mmCIF file of C-alpha atoms in Angstrom:
data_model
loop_
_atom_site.group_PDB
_atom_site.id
_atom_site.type_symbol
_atom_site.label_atom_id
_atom_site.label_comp_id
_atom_site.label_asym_id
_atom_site.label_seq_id
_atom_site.Cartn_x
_atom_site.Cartn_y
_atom_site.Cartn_z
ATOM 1 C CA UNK O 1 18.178 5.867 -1.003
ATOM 2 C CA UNK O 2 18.849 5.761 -4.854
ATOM 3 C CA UNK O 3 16.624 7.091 -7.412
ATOM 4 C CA UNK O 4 17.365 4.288 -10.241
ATOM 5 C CA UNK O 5 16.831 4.858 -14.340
ATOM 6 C CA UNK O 6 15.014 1.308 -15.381
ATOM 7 C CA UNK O 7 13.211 1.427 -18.492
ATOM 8 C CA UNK O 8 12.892 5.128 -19.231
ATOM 9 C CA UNK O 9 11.022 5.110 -16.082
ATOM 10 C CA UNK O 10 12.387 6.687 -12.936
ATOM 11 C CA UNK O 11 11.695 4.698 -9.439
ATOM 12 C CA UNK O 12 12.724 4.737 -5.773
ATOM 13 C CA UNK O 13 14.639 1.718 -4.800
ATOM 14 C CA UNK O 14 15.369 1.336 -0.731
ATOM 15 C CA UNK O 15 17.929 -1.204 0.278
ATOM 16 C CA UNK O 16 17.602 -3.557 3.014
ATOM 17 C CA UNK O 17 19.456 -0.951 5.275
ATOM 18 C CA UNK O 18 16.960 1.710 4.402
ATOM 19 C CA UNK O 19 14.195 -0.045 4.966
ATOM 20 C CA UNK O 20 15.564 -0.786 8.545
ATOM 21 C CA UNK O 21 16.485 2.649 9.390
ATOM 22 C CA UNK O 22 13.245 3.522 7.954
ATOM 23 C CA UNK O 23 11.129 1.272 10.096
ATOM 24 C CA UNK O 24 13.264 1.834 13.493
ATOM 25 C CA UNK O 25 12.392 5.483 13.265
ATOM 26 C CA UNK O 26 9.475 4.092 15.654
ATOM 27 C CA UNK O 27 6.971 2.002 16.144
ATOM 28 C CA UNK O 28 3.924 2.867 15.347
ATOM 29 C CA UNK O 29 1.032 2.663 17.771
ATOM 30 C CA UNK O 30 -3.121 2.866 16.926
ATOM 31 C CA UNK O 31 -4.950 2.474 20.773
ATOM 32 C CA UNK O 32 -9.408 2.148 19.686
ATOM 33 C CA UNK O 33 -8.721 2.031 16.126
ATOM 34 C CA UNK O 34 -11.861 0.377 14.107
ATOM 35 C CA UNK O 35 -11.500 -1.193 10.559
ATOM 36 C CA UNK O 36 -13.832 -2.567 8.424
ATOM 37 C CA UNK O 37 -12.536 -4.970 5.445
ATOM 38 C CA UNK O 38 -14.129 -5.512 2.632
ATOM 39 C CA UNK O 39 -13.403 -8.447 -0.407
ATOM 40 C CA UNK O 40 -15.026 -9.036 -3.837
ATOM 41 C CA UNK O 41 -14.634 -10.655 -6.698
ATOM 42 C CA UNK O 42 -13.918 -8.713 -9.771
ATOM 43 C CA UNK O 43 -12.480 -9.161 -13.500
ATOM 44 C CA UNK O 44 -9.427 -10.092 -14.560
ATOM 45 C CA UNK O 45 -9.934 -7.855 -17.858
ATOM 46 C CA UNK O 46 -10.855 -5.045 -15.709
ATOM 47 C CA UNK O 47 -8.199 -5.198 -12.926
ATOM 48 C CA UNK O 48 -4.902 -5.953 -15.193
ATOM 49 C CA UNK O 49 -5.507 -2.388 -16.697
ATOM 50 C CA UNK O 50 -4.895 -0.658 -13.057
ATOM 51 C CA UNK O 51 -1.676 -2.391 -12.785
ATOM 52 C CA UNK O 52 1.858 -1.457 -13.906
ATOM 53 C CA UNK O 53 3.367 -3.598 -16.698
ATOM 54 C CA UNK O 54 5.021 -6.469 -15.225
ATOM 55 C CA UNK O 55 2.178 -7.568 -12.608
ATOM 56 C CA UNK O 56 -0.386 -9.646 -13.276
ATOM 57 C CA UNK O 57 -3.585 -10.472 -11.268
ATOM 58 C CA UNK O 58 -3.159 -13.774 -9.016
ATOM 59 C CA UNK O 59 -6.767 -14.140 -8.179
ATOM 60 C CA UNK O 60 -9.958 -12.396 -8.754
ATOM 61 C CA UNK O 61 -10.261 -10.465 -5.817
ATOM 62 C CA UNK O 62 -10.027 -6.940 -4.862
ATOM 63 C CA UNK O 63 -9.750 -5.731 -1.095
ATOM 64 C CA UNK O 64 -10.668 -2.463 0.802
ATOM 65 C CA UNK O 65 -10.848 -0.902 4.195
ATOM 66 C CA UNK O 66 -11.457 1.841 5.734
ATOM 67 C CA UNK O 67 -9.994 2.599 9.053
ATOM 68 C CA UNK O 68 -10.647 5.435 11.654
ATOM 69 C CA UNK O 69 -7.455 5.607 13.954
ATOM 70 C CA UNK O 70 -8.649 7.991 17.061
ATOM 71 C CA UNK O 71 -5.699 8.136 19.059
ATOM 72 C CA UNK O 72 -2.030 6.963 17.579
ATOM 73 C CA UNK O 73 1.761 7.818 18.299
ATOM 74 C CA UNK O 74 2.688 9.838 15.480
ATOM 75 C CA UNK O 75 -0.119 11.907 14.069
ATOM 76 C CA UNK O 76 -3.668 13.566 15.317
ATOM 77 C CA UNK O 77 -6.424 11.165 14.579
ATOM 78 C CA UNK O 78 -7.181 10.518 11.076
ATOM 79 C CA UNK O 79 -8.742 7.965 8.320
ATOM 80 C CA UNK O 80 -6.929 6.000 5.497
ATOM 81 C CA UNK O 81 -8.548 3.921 3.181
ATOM 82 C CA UNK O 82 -6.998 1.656 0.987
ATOM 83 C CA UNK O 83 -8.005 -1.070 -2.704
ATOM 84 C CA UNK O 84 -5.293 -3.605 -2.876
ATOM 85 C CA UNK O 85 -5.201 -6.422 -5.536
ATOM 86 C CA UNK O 86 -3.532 -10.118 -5.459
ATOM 87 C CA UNK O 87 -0.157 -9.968 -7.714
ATOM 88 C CA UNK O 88 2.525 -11.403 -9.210
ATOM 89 C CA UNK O 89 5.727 -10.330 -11.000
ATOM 90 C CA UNK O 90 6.852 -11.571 -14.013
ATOM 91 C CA UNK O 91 9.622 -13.290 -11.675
ATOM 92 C CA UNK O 92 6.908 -15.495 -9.966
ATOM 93 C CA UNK O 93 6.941 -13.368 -6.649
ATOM 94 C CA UNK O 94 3.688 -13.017 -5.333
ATOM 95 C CA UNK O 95 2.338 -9.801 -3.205
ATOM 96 C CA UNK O 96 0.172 -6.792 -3.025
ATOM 97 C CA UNK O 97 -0.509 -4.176 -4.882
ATOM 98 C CA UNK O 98 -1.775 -1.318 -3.620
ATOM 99 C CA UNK O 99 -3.954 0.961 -6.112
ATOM 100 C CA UNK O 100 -4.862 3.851 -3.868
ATOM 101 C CA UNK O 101 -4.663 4.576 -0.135
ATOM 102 C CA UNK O 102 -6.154 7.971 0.766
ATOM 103 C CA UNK O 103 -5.841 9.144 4.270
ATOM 104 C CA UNK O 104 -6.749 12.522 6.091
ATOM 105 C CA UNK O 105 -3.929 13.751 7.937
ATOM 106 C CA UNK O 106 -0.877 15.230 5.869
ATOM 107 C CA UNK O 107 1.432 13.740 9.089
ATOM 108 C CA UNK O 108 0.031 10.287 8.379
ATOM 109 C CA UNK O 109 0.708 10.382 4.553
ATOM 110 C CA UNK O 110 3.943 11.521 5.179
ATOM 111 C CA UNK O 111 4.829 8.591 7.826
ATOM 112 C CA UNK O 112 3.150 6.243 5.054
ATOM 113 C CA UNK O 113 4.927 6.995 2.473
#
């Protein structure tokens, strides 16, 4: 991993082969978990000033959960959260972005992140 000057700003940047050592570490298991999703439309004005420059909104829409995983793999049980909004890069590539994602378990923000 590479932290990488772009801008005056300071980011992480993973390869490919981090990523892949990152996600064979284990795979991550969630046995009776319950989730309940939650999308609404919101305003363009309102959303484009929660996201970084380069993004812009693709739709209207904001989505949420909230999630309650009892029993999993890698951590005691915990909650996460999490407001995601429909983007796109300046480049045309379209994904998510994720504004917040709180959870209650330091071991699950740690195997987040």
């Amino acid at each position: 991993m590479k932290l990488h000057d772009e801008s005056d700003q300071m980011s992480l940047r993973l390869s490919q082969d981090d990523m892949i050592n990152i996600m064979s570490l284990g795979n991550a298991t969630f046995v009776d978990s319950r989730i309940a999703w939650i999308i609404w439309e919101t305003k363009r004005a309102i959303v484009q000033d929660f996201l970084p420059p380069g993004l812009s909104m693709v739709d209207p829409y904001a989505f949420a959960y909230v999630a309650d995983y009892p029993t999993t793999n890698f951590s005691l049980p915990y909650r996460e959260s999490g407001l995601f909004l429909a983007v796109q890069s300046e480049t045309g590539k379209l994904g998510l972005y994720c504004v917040a994602m709180p959870v209650t378990d330091e071991v699950a923000l740690f195997a987040g992140r």
